[in-house]
CSV table of C-alpha atoms in Angstrom, one decimal:
chain,number,residue,atom,x,y,z
A,158,UNK,CA,-5.9,-22.5,-13.8
A,159,UNK,CA,-9.1,-24.4,-14.4
A,160,UNK,CA,-12.3,-23.6,-12.6
A,161,UNK,CA,-15.2,-26.0,-13.0
A,162,UNK,CA,-17.4,-28.6,-11.1
A,163,UNK,CA,-16.3,-32.2,-11.1
A,164,UNK,CA,-13.0,-31.4,-12.7
A,165,UNK,CA,-11.5,-34.4,-14.4
A,166,UNK,CA,-7.8,-34.0,-13.8
A,167,UNK,CA,-5.0,-35.5,-11.8
A,168,UNK,CA,-2.9,-33.6,-9.3
A,169,UNK,CA,-0.1,-34.4,-7.0
A,170,UNK,CA,-2.2,-33.1,-4.2
A,171,UNK,CA,-5.9,-32.6,-3.6
A,172,UNK,CA,-7.1,-30.2,-0.9
A,173,UNK,CA,-10.5,-30.9,0.6
A,174,UNK,CA,-11.5,-27.4,1.8
A,175,UNK,CA,-14.8,-28.8,3.3
A,176,UNK,CA,-16.9,-25.9,2.1
A,177,UNK,CA,-14.6,-23.1,3.1
A,178,UNK,CA,-14.6,-19.9,1.1
A,179,UNK,CA,-12.0,-19.2,-1.5
A,180,UNK,CA,-10.9,-15.8,-2.6
A,181,UNK,CA,-8.1,-14.4,-4.8
A,182,UNK,CA,-4.9,-13.9,-3.0
A,183,UNK,CA,-4.9,-10.7,-0.9
A,184,UNK,CA,-2.6,-7.8,-1.9
A,185,UNK,CA,-0.7,-5.0,-0.2
A,186,UNK,CA,-0.2,-2.2,-2.7
A,187,UNK,CA,1.7,0.1,-0.4
A,188,UNK,CA,4.1,-1.0,2.5
A,189,UNK,CA,7.4,0.1,4.0
A,190,UNK,CA,9.5,-2.9,4.8
A,191,UNK,CA,12.8,-1.4,5.9
A,192,UNK,CA,11.2,1.0,8.4
A,193,UNK,CA,8.9,-1.7,10.0
A,194,UNK,CA,9.2,-2.9,13.6
A,195,UNK,CA,11.1,0.1,14.8
A,196,UNK,CA,8.5,1.5,17.2
A,197,UNK,CA,10.0,0.0,20.4
A,198,UNK,CA,13.4,1.4,19.6
A,199,UNK,CA,12.2,5.0,19.5
A,200,UNK,CA,8.5,5.5,20.1
A,201,UNK,CA,6.6,8.5,18.6
A,202,UNK,CA,5.5,10.1,21.9
A,203,UNK,CA,3.4,12.9,20.3
A,204,UNK,CA,1.8,10.7,17.6
A,205,UNK,CA,2.4,13.5,15.1
A,206,UNK,CA,3.6,13.3,11.5
A,207,UNK,CA,6.4,15.7,12.2
A,208,UNK,CA,7.8,13.6,15.1
A,209,UNK,CA,7.4,10.4,13.0
A,210,UNK,CA,9.5,11.9,10.2
A,211,UNK,CA,12.1,13.2,12.7
A,212,UNK,CA,12.4,9.8,14.5
A,213,UNK,CA,12.5,7.9,11.3
A,214,UNK,CA,15.2,10.1,9.9
A,215,UNK,CA,17.4,9.4,13.0
A,216,UNK,CA,16.8,5.6,12.8
A,217,UNK,CA,17.3,5.2,9.1
A,218,UNK,CA,20.6,6.9,9.4
A,219,UNK,CA,21.7,3.8,11.5
A,220,UNK,CA,20.3,1.1,9.1
A,221,UNK,CA,22.3,-2.1,9.0
A,222,UNK,CA,21.7,-4.6,6.2
A,223,UNK,CA,21.2,-7.7,8.3
A,224,UNK,CA,18.8,-5.9,10.7
A,225,UNK,CA,16.8,-4.6,7.7
A,226,UNK,CA,16.7,-8.1,6.3
A,227,UNK,CA,15.6,-9.6,9.6
A,228,UNK,CA,12.8,-7.1,10.2
A,229,UNK,CA,11.6,-7.3,6.6
A,230,UNK,CA,11.5,-11.1,6.7
A,231,UNK,CA,9.3,-10.8,9.8
A,232,UNK,CA,6.9,-8.6,7.9
A,233,UNK,CA,6.8,-10.8,4.8
A,234,UNK,CA,6.2,-13.8,7.0
A,235,UNK,CA,3.3,-12.0,8.6
A,236,UNK,CA,2.0,-11.2,5.1
A,237,UNK,CA,2.1,-14.9,4.0
A,238,UNK,CA,0.3,-16.0,7.1
A,239,UNK,CA,-2.5,-13.5,6.3
A,240,UNK,CA,-2.9,-14.6,2.7
A,241,UNK,CA,-1.0,-11.9,1.0
A,242,UNK,CA,0.5,-13.0,-2.4
A,243,UNK,CA,1.9,-9.7,-3.7
A,244,UNK,CA,3.2,-6.5,-2.1
A,245,UNK,CA,4.5,-3.2,-3.4
A,246,UNK,CA,7.3,-2.1,-1.1
A,247,UNK,CA,8.4,1.6,-0.8
A,248,UNK,CA,12.0,1.7,0.4
A,249,UNK,CA,13.4,5.2,1.0
A,250,UNK,CA,16.0,6.4,-1.5
A,251,UNK,CA,17.9,9.4,-0.2
A,252,UNK,CA,21.4,10.5,1.1
A,253,UNK,CA,20.4,9.4,4.7
A,254,UNK,CA,19.7,5.8,4.0
A,255,UNK,CA,21.3,5.4,0.7
A,256,UNK,CA,20.1,2.4,-1.3
A,257,UNK,CA,20.0,-0.2,1.5
A,258,UNK,CA,16.2,-0.5,1.3
A,259,UNK,CA,16.2,-1.1,-2.5
A,260,UNK,CA,19.1,-3.5,-2.3
A,261,UNK,CA,17.5,-5.6,0.5
A,262,UNK,CA,14.1,-5.4,-1.1
A,263,UNK,CA,15.4,-6.8,-4.4
A,264,UNK,CA,17.3,-9.6,-2.4
A,265,UNK,CA,14.0,-10.4,-0.6
A,266,UNK,CA,12.0,-10.4,-3.8
A,267,UNK,CA,14.3,-13.2,-5.1
A,268,UNK,CA,14.4,-15.0,-1.7
A,269,UNK,CA,10.6,-15.1,-1.5
A,270,UNK,CA,9.8,-15.5,-5.2
A,271,UNK,CA,8.0,-18.8,-4.7
A,272,UNK,CA,5.8,-17.5,-1.9
A,273,UNK,CA,4.9,-14.0,-3.0
A,274,UNK,CA,5.6,-11.3,-5.6
A,275,UNK,CA,7.4,-8.2,-4.3
A,276,UNK,CA,7.5,-4.9,-6.3
A,277,UNK,CA,10.1,-2.4,-5.4
A,278,UNK,CA,9.5,1.4,-5.6
A,279,UNK,CA,12.3,4.0,-5.7
A,280,UNK,CA,10.8,6.3,-3.1
A,281,UNK,CA,12.4,9.7,-2.3
A,282,UNK,CA,11.0,10.2,1.2
A,283,UNK,CA,13.2,13.2,1.9
A,284,UNK,CA,12.2,15.0,-1.3
A,285,UNK,CA,14.2,15.4,-4.5
A,286,UNK,CA,15.1,19.1,-4.7
A,287,UNK,CA,15.4,19.3,-0.9
A,288,UNK,CA,17.8,16.4,-0.8
A,289,UNK,CA,20.5,16.9,-3.5
A,290,UNK,CA,21.8,13.6,-5.0
A,291,UNK,CA,18.5,11.8,-4.6
A,292,UNK,CA,17.6,11.9,-8.2
A,293,UNK,CA,20.8,10.2,-9.3
A,294,UNK,CA,20.2,7.6,-6.6
A,295,UNK,CA,16.7,7.0,-7.9
A,296,UNK,CA,18.1,6.3,-11.4
A,297,UNK,CA,20.6,3.9,-9.8
A,298,UNK,CA,17.7,2.1,-8.0
A,299,UNK,CA,15.8,1.8,-11.3
A,300,UNK,CA,18.9,0.4,-13.0
A,301,UNK,CA,19.3,-2.1,-10.1
A,302,UNK,CA,15.8,-3.4,-10.7
A,303,UNK,CA,13.3,-1.2,-8.9
A,304,UNK,CA,10.1,-1.5,-11.0
A,305,UNK,CA,8.2,1.7,-10.0
A,306,UNK,CA,9.1,5.4,-9.8
A,307,UNK,CA,8.1,6.7,-6.4
A,308,UNK,CA,7.6,10.3,-5.2
A,309,UNK,CA,6.9,12.4,-2.1
A,310,UNK,CA,6.1,15.8,-3.6
A,311,UNK,CA,4.7,17.4,-0.5
A,312,UNK,CA,8.1,17.0,1.2
A,313,UNK,CA,9.6,19.9,-0.7
A,314,UNK,CA,10.1,23.5,0.6
A,315,UNK,CA,7.8,25.3,-1.9
A,316,UNK,CA,4.9,24.7,-4.2
A,317,UNK,CA,7.2,25.4,-7.2
A,318,UNK,CA,9.6,22.6,-5.9
A,319,UNK,CA,6.6,20.3,-5.4
A,320,UNK,CA,5.7,20.7,-9.1
A,321,UNK,CA,9.3,20.2,-10.1
A,322,UNK,CA,9.4,17.0,-8.0
A,323,UNK,CA,6.3,15.6,-9.8
A,324,UNK,CA,7.8,16.6,-13.2
A,325,UNK,CA,11.0,14.8,-12.4
A,326,UNK,CA,9.1,11.6,-11.3
A,327,UNK,CA,7.3,11.6,-14.6
A,328,UNK,CA,10.4,12.2,-16.6
A,329,UNK,CA,12.1,9.2,-14.9
A,330,UNK,CA,9.1,7.1,-15.5
A,331,UNK,CA,9.0,7.9,-19.2
A,332,UNK,CA,12.7,7.4,-19.5
A,333,UNK,CA,12.6,3.9,-18.0
A,334,UNK,CA,9.0,3.0,-19.0
A,335,UNK,CA,8.0,2.4,-15.4
A,336,UNK,CA,4.7,3.2,-13.5
A,337,UNK,CA,4.5,6.1,-11.1
A,338,UNK,CA,3.5,5.8,-7.4
A,339,UNK,CA,3.4,9.0,-5.4
A,340,UNK,CA,2.7,9.8,-1.7
A,341,UNK,CA,0.4,12.8,-2.2
A,342,UNK,CA,-1.9,15.2,-0.4
A,343,UNK,CA,-1.1,13.9,3.0
A,344,UNK,CA,-2.6,16.6,5.3
A,345,UNK,CA,-5.8,17.6,7.1
A,346,UNK,CA,-6.6,20.5,4.8
A,347,UNK,CA,-5.7,22.1,1.5
A,348,UNK,CA,-4.3,25.5,2.7
A,349,UNK,CA,-0.8,24.5,1.6
A,350,UNK,CA,-0.7,23.7,-2.1
A,351,UNK,CA,2.1,21.2,-1.5
A,352,UNK,CA,-0.4,19.0,0.1
A,353,UNK,CA,-3.1,19.5,-2.6
A,354,UNK,CA,-1.3,18.5,-5.7
A,355,UNK,CA,-3.8,15.9,-7.0
A,356,UNK,CA,-5.1,18.0,-9.8
A,357,UNK,CA,-1.6,18.9,-11.0
A,358,UNK,CA,-0.6,15.2,-11.0
A,359,UNK,CA,-3.8,14.1,-12.8
A,360,UNK,CA,-3.3,16.7,-15.5
A,361,UNK,CA,0.4,15.7,-15.8
A,362,UNK,CA,-0.8,12.1,-16.2
A,363,UNK,CA,-3.1,13.0,-19.1
A,364,UNK,CA,-0.5,15.2,-20.7
A,365,UNK,CA,2.1,12.5,-20.7
A,366,UNK,CA,-0.3,9.7,-21.8
A,367,UNK,CA,0.3,7.9,-18.5
A,368,UNK,CA,-3.4,7.1,-17.8
A,369,UNK,CA,-3.8,3.9,-15.8
A,370,UNK,CA,-0.1,3.9,-14.8
A,371,UNK,CA,-0.2,6.3,-11.9
A,372,UNK,CA,-1.0,5.5,-8.2
A,373,UNK,CA,-1.4,8.0,-5.4
A,374,UNK,CA,-1.2,7.0,-1.8
A,375,UNK,CA,-2.8,8.8,1.2
A,376,UNK,CA,-4.9,11.5,-0.5
A,377,UNK,CA,-6.3,12.7,2.8
A,378,UNK,CA,-6.4,16.5,1.9
A,379,UNK,CA,-9.1,15.8,-0.6
A,380,UNK,CA,-11.5,15.0,2.3
A,381,UNK,CA,-11.2,18.6,3.5
A,382,UNK,CA,-12.7,20.0,0.4
A,383,UNK,CA,-16.4,20.9,0.2
A,384,UNK,CA,-18.3,18.8,-2.5
A,385,UNK,CA,-18.3,21.6,-5.0
A,386,UNK,CA,-14.5,22.1,-4.6
A,387,UNK,CA,-13.8,18.4,-4.7
A,388,UNK,CA,-15.9,17.6,-7.8
A,389,UNK,CA,-13.5,18.9,-10.5
A,390,UNK,CA,-10.6,17.1,-8.8
A,391,UNK,CA,-12.5,13.9,-8.6
A,392,UNK,CA,-13.5,14.2,-12.3
A,393,UNK,CA,-9.9,14.9,-13.3
A,394,UNK,CA,-8.7,11.8,-11.3
A,395,UNK,CA,-11.2,9.7,-13.1
A,396,UNK,CA,-10.3,11.1,-16.5
A,397,UNK,CA,-6.6,10.4,-15.8
A,398,UNK,CA,-7.5,6.8,-14.7
A,399,UNK,CA,-5.4,7.3,-11.5
A,400,UNK,CA,-5.4,4.6,-8.8
A,401,UNK,CA,-5.8,5.7,-5.2
A,402,UNK,CA,-4.5,3.8,-2.2
A,403,UNK,CA,-6.1,4.8,1.1
A,404,UNK,CA,-4.0,4.2,4.2
A,405,UNK,CA,-6.6,4.0,7.0
A,406,UNK,CA,-4.4,2.9,9.9
A,407,UNK,CA,-1.7,5.5,9.5
A,408,UNK,CA,-3.8,8.4,8.3
A,409,UNK,CA,-6.5,8.2,11.0
A,410,UNK,CA,-3.8,7.7,13.6
A,411,UNK,CA,-1.8,10.7,12.6
A,412,UNK,CA,-4.6,12.9,11.3
A,413,UNK,CA,-6.7,15.5,13.2
A,414,UNK,CA,-4.1,15.9,15.9
A,415,UNK,CA,-4.5,19.7,16.2
A,416,UNK,CA,-8.3,19.7,16.2
A,417,UNK,CA,-9.7,20.7,19.6
A,418,UNK,CA,-13.3,19.9,18.7
A,419,UNK,CA,-14.9,17.7,16.0
A,420,UNK,CA,-11.5,16.1,15.1
A,421,UNK,CA,-11.2,15.1,11.5
A,422,UNK,CA,-10.9,11.4,10.6
A,423,UNK,CA,-7.9,12.1,8.3
A,424,UNK,CA,-9.2,9.6,5.8
A,425,UNK,CA,-9.3,9.5,2.0
A,426,UNK,CA,-12.8,10.2,0.8
A,427,UNK,CA,-13.4,6.6,-0.4
A,428,UNK,CA,-17.1,6.9,-1.0
A,429,UNK,CA,-16.8,10.1,-3.1
A,430,UNK,CA,-13.9,8.5,-5.2
A,431,UNK,CA,-15.9,5.4,-5.7
A,432,UNK,CA,-18.9,7.3,-6.8
A,433,UNK,CA,-16.7,9.3,-9.3
A,434,UNK,CA,-15.5,6.0,-10.8
A,435,UNK,CA,-12.0,6.2,-9.5
A,436,UNK,CA,-10.2,2.9,-8.7
A,437,UNK,CA,-9.6,2.8,-4.9
A,438,UNK,CA,-7.6,0.2,-2.9
A,439,UNK,CA,-6.1,0.2,0.6
A,440,UNK,CA,-2.9,-0.9,2.3
A,441,UNK,CA,-1.2,-1.3,5.7
A,442,UNK,CA,1.5,1.1,4.9
A,443,UNK,CA,3.7,1.1,8.0
A,444,UNK,CA,4.0,-1.8,10.5
A,445,UNK,CA,4.8,-0.9,14.1
A,446,UNK,CA,6.9,2.2,13.7
A,447,UNK,CA,6.7,5.9,14.3
A,448,UNK,CA,4.0,6.4,11.7
A,449,UNK,CA,1.8,3.5,12.8
A,450,UNK,CA,2.5,1.7,16.1
A,451,UNK,CA,0.2,-1.2,15.2
A,452,UNK,CA,-0.3,-3.6,12.3
A,453,UNK,CA,0.4,-7.2,11.2
A,454,UNK,CA,0.1,-7.0,7.4
A,455,UNK,CA,-3.5,-8.3,7.4
A,456,UNK,CA,-5.6,-6.8,4.6
A,457,UNK,CA,-8.8,-8.2,6.2
A,458,UNK,CA,-8.0,-6.4,9.5
A,459,UNK,CA,-7.3,-3.1,7.7
A,460,UNK,CA,-10.5,-3.6,5.5
A,461,UNK,CA,-12.6,-4.1,8.7
A,462,UNK,CA,-11.1,-0.9,10.1
A,463,UNK,CA,-11.8,1.0,6.9
A,464,UNK,CA,-15.3,-0.3,6.7
A,465,UNK,CA,-16.0,1.1,10.2
A,466,UNK,CA,-14.3,4.5,9.6
A,467,UNK,CA,-15.6,5.1,6.1
A,468,UNK,CA,-19.1,3.8,7.1
A,469,UNK,CA,-19.0,1.1,4.5
A,470,UNK,CA,-21.3,-1.4,6.3
A,471,UNK,CA,-24.0,-2.6,3.9
A,472,UNK,CA,-23.5,-6.0,2.2
A,473,UNK,CA,-22.7,-4.2,-1.1
A,474,UNK,CA,-20.2,-2.0,0.7
A,475,UNK,CA,-18.5,-4.9,2.4
A,476,UNK,CA,-18.2,-6.7,-0.9
A,477,UNK,CA,-16.6,-3.5,-2.3
A,478,UNK,CA,-14.1,-3.4,0.5
A,479,UNK,CA,-13.0,-6.9,-0.2
A,480,UNK,CA,-12.6,-6.0,-3.9
A,481,UNK,CA,-10.4,-3.1,-2.8
A,482,UNK,CA,-7.9,-5.6,-1.3
A,483,UNK,CA,-8.1,-7.9,-4.4
A,484,UNK,CA,-9.1,-6.9,-7.9
A,485,UNK,CA,-8.8,-3.1,-7.2
A,486,UNK,CA,-5.4,-3.6,-5.7
A,487,UNK,CA,-4.3,-5.8,-8.7
A,488,UNK,CA,-5.3,-3.0,-11.0
A,489,UNK,CA,-3.3,-0.4,-9.1
A,490,UNK,CA,-0.3,-2.7,-9.0
A,491,UNK,CA,-0.5,-3.4,-12.7
A,492,UNK,CA,-1.0,-7.2,-12.3
A,493,UNK,CA,-4.7,-7.4,-13.3
A,494,UNK,CA,-4.0,-9.3,-16.5
A,495,UNK,CA,-2.8,-12.4,-14.5
A,496,UNK,CA,-4.8,-12.0,-11.3
A,497,UNK,CA,-8.1,-13.5,-10.1
A,498,UNK,CA,-10.1,-16.7,-9.8
A,499,UNK,CA,-10.6,-17.2,-13.5
A,500,UNK,CA,-9.5,-19.6,-16.1
A,501,UNK,CA,-6.1,-18.6,-17.5
A,502,UNK,CA,-5.1,-16.5,-14.5
A,503,UNK,CA,-2.2,-17.2,-12.1
A,504,UNK,CA,-3.3,-19.6,-9.4
A,505,UNK,CA,-3.0,-17.3,-6.4
A,506,UNK,CA,-5.7,-17.8,-3.9
A,507,UNK,CA,-6.6,-18.0,-0.2
A,508,UNK,CA,-9.0,-20.4,1.4
A,509,UNK,CA,-10.6,-18.8,4.5
A,510,UNK,CA,-11.7,-20.7,7.6
A,511,UNK,CA,-15.3,-19.5,7.1
A,512,UNK,CA,-18.1,-20.9,4.8
A,513,UNK,CA,-19.0,-17.6,3.1
A,514,UNK,CA,-17.0,-15.0,1.2
A,515,UNK,CA,-19.4,-12.4,2.6
A,516,UNK,CA,-18.1,-13.3,6.1
A,517,UNK,CA,-14.5,-12.3,5.3
A,518,UNK,CA,-14.7,-8.9,7.0
A,519,UNK,CA,-17.1,-10.0,9.7
A,520,UNK,CA,-15.2,-13.1,10.9
A,521,UNK,CA,-11.6,-12.0,10.0
A,522,UNK,CA,-11.1,-15.7,9.7
A,523,UNK,CA,-7.8,-17.6,9.8
A,524,UNK,CA,-6.3,-18.3,6.4
A,525,UNK,CA,-6.5,-22.1,6.1
A,526,UNK,CA,-4.5,-22.4,2.9
A,527,UNK,CA,-2.5,-19.8,0.9
A,528,UNK,CA,-1.7,-20.9,-2.6
A,529,UNK,CA,0.8,-19.1,-4.8
A,530,UNK,CA,1.1,-20.1,-8.5
A,531,UNK,CA,-0.6,-23.4,-7.7
A,532,UNK,CA,1.8,-24.2,-4.8
A,533,UNK,CA,0.6,-24.3,-1.2
A,534,UNK,CA,2.8,-21.8,0.7
A,535,UNK,CA,0.9,-21.8,4.0
A,536,UNK,CA,-1.3,-24.4,5.7
A,537,UNK,CA,-2.8,-23.7,9.0
A,538,UNK,CA,-5.1,-25.7,11.3
A,539,UNK,CA,-7.5,-23.9,13.6
A,540,UNK,CA,-9.3,-25.8,16.3
A,541,UNK,CA,-11.7,-24.6,19.0
A,542,UNK,CA,-13.4,-26.2,21.9
A,543,UNK,CA,-16.0,-24.3,23.9
A,544,UNK,CA,-16.9,-25.9,27.2
A,545,UNK,CA,-20.2,-25.0,28.9
């Protein structure tokens, strides 16, 4: 990539963006493809996490390859239309679903390789100790080509099993030299230690020399701690160089359901993490299923939602939210070395139908062009006529 004024070069195609804003390609560092678009088949009537897990368990036992591929393609096409150039998918690996999510994910990574990059996580949604046979399936997934070791430590029966789950994830990661990405601390409070494992994970990261290679998704329990309680955890997360992915759509939808007054927002404490120097990004997570009945894989839409809920409204805050979906996400996904609008980086960018980058979260503009490795993968024309 070359970036300069009056560039003296020839090209097979020249795009006249007519003053539109260009940003690095948007990223989705945490998404569930094989469970997407299932809401209409079996809605979550209570809106609770417990019912979402129960419903999803029933539906994923009936997964069929072609149906998974069809729904996943719909989601990936949404992503491309919204300027997403790379995603980290989290297919379940367990005795219920088997490896269908990993197998289809790897097939789609190849099918869409010219339009976007797709990382595949071996994600044990049902637990490891609680679901015998899962660990061997995770190894099989890694041998198939999954590039990240996933984990869901809170979905074990005891705190001791949660710690063992975390230990097994790190053991696998070290064995296969893969990064770690855990669903962690997904609750309204910290009364149950299974949902408050961040400090243990951070210390494990330091002890194993895995600084910078660990990502934690959700992290909502941390918001229930008083500042004095949270401070040592935040400091440990920063020391461990852990990446945090907040999931505003899912977490605020599911969180605070039992609160009769002053319902909690159920959101990762983004401002506190930012102040502590922790890398924070965000993602769509689930698309139209029992966990989140909405969504269209649009990082700008989710960023606008996050800015409202987390009260990130100043110009500086809005610029930070946009970085969360770009450079911060690239760091969490381990692609920062080739990402960004800089000389020598991979030419992944989006041209927005708005004149200023600062308007990205305000206008939620159409994506006029999406460019992946220098190739136009989406071109859209937006016309309006207002009659008075």
